[in-house]
Short mmCIF file of C-alpha atoms in Angstrom, two decimals:
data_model
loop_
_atom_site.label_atom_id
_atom_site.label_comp_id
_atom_site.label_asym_id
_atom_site.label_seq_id
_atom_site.Cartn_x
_atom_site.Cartn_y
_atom_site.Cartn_z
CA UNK A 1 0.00 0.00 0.00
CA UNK A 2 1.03 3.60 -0.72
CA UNK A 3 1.94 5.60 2.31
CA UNK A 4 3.55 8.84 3.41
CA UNK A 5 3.80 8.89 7.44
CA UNK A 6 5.22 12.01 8.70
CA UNK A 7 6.92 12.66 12.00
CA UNK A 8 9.25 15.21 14.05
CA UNK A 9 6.41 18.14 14.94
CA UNK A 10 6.27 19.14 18.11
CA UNK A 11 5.95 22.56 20.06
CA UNK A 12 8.58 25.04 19.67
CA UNK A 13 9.44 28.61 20.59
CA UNK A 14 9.88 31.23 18.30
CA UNK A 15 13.17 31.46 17.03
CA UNK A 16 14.25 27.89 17.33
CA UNK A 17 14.45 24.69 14.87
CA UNK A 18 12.59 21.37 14.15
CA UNK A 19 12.84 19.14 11.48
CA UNK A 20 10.23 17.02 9.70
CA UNK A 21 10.35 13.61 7.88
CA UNK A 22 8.04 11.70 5.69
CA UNK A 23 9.24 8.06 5.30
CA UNK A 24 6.84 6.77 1.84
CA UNK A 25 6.53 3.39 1.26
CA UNK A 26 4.96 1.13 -1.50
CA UNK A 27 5.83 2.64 -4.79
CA UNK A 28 8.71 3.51 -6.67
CA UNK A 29 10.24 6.72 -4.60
CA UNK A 30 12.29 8.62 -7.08
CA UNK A 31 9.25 8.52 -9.68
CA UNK A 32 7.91 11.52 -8.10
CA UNK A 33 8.31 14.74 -6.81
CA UNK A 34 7.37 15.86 -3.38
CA UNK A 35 6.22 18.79 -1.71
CA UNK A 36 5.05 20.24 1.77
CA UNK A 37 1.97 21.50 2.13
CA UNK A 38 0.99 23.35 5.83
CA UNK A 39 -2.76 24.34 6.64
CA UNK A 40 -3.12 26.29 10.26
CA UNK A 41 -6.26 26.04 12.12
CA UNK A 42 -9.12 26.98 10.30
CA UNK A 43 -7.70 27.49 7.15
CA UNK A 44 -7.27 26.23 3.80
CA UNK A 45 -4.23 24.73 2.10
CA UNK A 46 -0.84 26.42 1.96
CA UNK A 47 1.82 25.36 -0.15
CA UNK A 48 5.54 25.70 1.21
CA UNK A 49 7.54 23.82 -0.96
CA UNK A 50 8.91 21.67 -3.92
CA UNK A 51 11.52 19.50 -4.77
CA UNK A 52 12.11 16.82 -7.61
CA UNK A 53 12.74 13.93 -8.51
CA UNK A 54 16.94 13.71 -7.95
CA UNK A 55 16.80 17.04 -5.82
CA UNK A 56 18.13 19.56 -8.16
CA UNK A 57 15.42 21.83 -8.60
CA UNK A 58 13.72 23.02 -5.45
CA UNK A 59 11.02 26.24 -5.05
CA UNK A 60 9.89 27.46 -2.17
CA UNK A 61 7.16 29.83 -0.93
CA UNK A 62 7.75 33.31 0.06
CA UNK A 63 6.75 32.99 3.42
CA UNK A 64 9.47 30.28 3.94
CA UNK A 65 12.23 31.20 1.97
CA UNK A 66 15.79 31.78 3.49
CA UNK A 67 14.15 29.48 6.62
CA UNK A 68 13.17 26.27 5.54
CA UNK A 69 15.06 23.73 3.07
CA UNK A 70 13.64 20.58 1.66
CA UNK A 71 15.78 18.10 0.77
CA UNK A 72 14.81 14.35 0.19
CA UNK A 73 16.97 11.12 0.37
CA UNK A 74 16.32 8.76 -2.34
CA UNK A 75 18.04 5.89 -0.77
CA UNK A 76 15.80 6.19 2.06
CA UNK A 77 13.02 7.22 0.96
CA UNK A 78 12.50 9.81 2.67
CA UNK A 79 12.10 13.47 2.54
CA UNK A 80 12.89 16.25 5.12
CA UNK A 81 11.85 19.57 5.53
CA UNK A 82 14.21 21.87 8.35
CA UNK A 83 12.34 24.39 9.64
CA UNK A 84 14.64 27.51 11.38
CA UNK A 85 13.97 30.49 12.63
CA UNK A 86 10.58 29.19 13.71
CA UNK A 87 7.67 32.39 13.93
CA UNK A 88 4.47 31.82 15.71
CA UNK A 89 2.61 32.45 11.83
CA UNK A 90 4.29 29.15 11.02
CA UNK A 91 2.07 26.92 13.39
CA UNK A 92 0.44 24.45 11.53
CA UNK A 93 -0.86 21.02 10.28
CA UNK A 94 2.26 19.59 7.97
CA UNK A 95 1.96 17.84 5.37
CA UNK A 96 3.32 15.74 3.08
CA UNK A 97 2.36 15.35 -0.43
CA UNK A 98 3.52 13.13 -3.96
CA UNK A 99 2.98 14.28 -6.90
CA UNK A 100 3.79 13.10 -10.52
CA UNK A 101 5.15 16.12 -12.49
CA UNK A 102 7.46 19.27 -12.21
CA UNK A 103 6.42 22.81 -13.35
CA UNK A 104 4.02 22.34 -16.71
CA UNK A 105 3.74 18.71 -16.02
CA UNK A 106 2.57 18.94 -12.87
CA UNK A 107 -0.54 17.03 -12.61
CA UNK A 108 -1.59 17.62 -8.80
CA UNK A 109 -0.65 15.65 -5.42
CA UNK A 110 -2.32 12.41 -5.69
CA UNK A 111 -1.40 11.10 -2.20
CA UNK A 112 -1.12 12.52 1.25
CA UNK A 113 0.19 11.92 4.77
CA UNK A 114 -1.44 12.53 7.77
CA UNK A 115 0.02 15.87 8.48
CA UNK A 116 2.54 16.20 12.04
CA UNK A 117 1.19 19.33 13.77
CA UNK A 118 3.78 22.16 14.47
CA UNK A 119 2.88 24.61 17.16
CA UNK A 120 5.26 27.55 17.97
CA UNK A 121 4.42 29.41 20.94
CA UNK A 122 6.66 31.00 23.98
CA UNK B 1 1.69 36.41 -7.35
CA UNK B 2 -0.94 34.23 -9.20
CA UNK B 3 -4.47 34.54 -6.96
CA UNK B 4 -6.92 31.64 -7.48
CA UNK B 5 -10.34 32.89 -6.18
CA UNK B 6 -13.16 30.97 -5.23
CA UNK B 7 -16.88 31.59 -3.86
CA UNK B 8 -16.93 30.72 0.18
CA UNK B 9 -19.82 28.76 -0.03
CA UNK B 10 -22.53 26.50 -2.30
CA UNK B 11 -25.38 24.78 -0.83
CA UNK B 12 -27.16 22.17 -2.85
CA UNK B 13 -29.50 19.57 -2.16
CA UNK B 14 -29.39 15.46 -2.41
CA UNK B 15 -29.51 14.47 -6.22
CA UNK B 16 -28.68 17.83 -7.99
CA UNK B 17 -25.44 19.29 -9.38
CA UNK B 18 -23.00 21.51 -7.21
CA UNK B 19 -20.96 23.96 -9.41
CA UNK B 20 -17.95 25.75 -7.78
CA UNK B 21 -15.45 28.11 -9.36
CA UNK B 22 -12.28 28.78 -9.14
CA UNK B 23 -11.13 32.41 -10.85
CA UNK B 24 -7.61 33.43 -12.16
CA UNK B 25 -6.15 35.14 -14.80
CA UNK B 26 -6.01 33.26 -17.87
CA UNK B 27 -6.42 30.61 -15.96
CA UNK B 28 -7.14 28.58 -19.46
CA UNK B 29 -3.49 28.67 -19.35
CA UNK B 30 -2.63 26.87 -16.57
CA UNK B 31 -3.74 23.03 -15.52
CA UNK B 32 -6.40 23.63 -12.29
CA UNK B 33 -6.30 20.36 -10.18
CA UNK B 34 -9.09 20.60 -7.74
CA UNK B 35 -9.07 18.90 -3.82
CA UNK B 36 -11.78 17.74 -1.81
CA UNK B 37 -11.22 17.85 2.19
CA UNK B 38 -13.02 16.56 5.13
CA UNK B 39 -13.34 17.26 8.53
CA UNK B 40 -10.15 16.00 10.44
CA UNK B 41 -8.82 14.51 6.95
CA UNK B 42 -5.88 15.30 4.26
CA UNK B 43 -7.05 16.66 1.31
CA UNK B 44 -7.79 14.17 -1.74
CA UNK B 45 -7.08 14.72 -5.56
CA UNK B 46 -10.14 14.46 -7.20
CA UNK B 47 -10.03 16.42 -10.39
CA UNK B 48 -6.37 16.83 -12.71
CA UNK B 49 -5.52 18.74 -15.11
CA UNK B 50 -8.53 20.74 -15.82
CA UNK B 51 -10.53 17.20 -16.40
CA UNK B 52 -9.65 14.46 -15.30
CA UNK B 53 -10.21 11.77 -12.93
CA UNK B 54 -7.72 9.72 -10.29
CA UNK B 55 -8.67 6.21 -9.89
CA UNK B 56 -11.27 5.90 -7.40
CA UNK B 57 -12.87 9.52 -7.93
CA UNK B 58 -16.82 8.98 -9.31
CA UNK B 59 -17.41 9.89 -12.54
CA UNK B 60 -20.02 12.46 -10.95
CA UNK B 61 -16.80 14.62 -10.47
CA UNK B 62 -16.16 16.51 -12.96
CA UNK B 63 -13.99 19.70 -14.24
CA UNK B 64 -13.74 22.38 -17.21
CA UNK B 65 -11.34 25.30 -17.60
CA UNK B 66 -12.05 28.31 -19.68
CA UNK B 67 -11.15 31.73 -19.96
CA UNK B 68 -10.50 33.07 -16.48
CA UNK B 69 -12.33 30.53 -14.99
CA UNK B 70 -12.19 26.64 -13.53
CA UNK B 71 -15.54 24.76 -12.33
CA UNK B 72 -15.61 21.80 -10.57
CA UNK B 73 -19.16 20.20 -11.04
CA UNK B 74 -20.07 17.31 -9.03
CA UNK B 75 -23.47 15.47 -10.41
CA UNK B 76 -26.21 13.93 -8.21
CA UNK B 77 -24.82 15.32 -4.95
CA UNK B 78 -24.52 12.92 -2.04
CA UNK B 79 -24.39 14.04 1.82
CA UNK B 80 -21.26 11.93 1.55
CA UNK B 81 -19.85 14.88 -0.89
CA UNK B 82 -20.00 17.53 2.19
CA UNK B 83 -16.35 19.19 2.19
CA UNK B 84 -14.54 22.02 1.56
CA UNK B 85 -13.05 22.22 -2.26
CA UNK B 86 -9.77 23.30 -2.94
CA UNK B 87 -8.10 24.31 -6.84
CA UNK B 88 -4.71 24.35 -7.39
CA UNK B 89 -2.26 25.57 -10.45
CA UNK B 90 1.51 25.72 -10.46
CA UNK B 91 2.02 29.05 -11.47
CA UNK B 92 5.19 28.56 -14.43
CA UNK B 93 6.40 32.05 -14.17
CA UNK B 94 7.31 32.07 -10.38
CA UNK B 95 7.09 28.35 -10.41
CA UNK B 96 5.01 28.12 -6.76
CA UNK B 97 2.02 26.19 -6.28
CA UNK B 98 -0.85 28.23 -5.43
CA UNK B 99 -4.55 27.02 -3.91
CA UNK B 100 -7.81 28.72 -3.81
CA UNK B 101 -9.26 29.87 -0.66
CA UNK B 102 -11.49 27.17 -0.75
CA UNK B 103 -15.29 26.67 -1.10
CA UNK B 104 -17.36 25.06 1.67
CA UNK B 105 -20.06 22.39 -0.03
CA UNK B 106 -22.96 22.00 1.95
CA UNK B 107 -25.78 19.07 1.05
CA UNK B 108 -28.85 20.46 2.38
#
């Protein structure tokens, strides 16, 4: 069965670091790209970043950029998302999301974790 | 940066057809994939590139993409359809994924 299982939220003060993983498991891992997707309470979707197949291209969203890197491990598969310089408007649901597709072949995320909740607060 | 709009909220009842929108500019342009999410759950994929369906997804879910504007239909609404809709692009020319704001379905 297809999976994505994340892990490593936690609460944090502002300032500080965490790091998220999502280990996937039953299909082929470096056939797809994989991004992170947050949603805080009561709100909809928010994308916060990309990266593809082998790594080499990477986007992120404006909100996160110069903070957060993704990075994936294909030998593993797994794929990481460090989190620094943690602000309170970064508490969210996290999640992890496949997708087959880069740029103008990007044809949506067709599976999801269950999210690992992130909750920065002094 | 690319803004996908979409109306808050559609109310429909058992057995008819729930359209929701999704606005953008020249959105015709772009592939809209559209996202269904329940209560407590991770959003599901249930509409690609503009039209069609992952494996699994009813053929009552359906999508078009025209002009400035996506739609999302969903035929003979269930009370099992209840959830909040979400479209999606990836926007080429800053090359970010962007979502709608969402549009609550309610089955009356």
């Amino acid at each position: 069965q297809v999976h994505l299982v994340e892990s490593g939220g936690g609460v944090v003060q502002p300032g500080r670091s965490l790091r998220l993983s999502c280990a996937a498991s039953g299909f082929t891992f470096d056939n797809y790209v994989f991004h992170w997707v947050r949603q805080a309470p009561h709100r909809g979707p928010e994308w916060v970043a990309v990266i593809s197949y082998d790594g080499s291209n990477i986007y992120y969203a404006a909100a996160v950029t110069g903070r957060f890197t993704i990075s994936r491990d294909n030998s593993n598969n797994t794929v990481y998302l460090q989190m620094n310089s943690l602000r309170a408007d970064d508490t969210a649901l996290y999640y992890c999301a496949r997708a087959l597709g880069f740029g103008d072949t990007f044809y949506g995320m067709d599976v999801w974790g269950q999210g690992t909740t992130v909750t920065v607060s002094s | 940066s690319y803004v996908l709009t979409q109306t808050p909220s559609v109310s429909v009842a058992p057995g008819q057809t729930a359209t929701m929108t999704c606005g953008g500019d020249k959105i015709r342009g772009k592939s809209v994939h559209w996202y269904q999410q329940k209560p407590g759950q991770a959003p599901v994929l249930v509409v690609y590139n503009d039209n069609d369906r992952p494996s699994g997804i009813p053929e009552r879910f359906s999508g078009s993409n025209s002009g400035n504007t996506a739609t999302l239909t969903i035929s003979r609404v269930e009370a099992g359809d209840e959830a909040d809709y979400y479209c999606q692009v990836w926007d080429t020319y800053s090359d970010h994924v962007v979502f709608g704001g969402g549009t609550k379905l309610t089955v009356l």
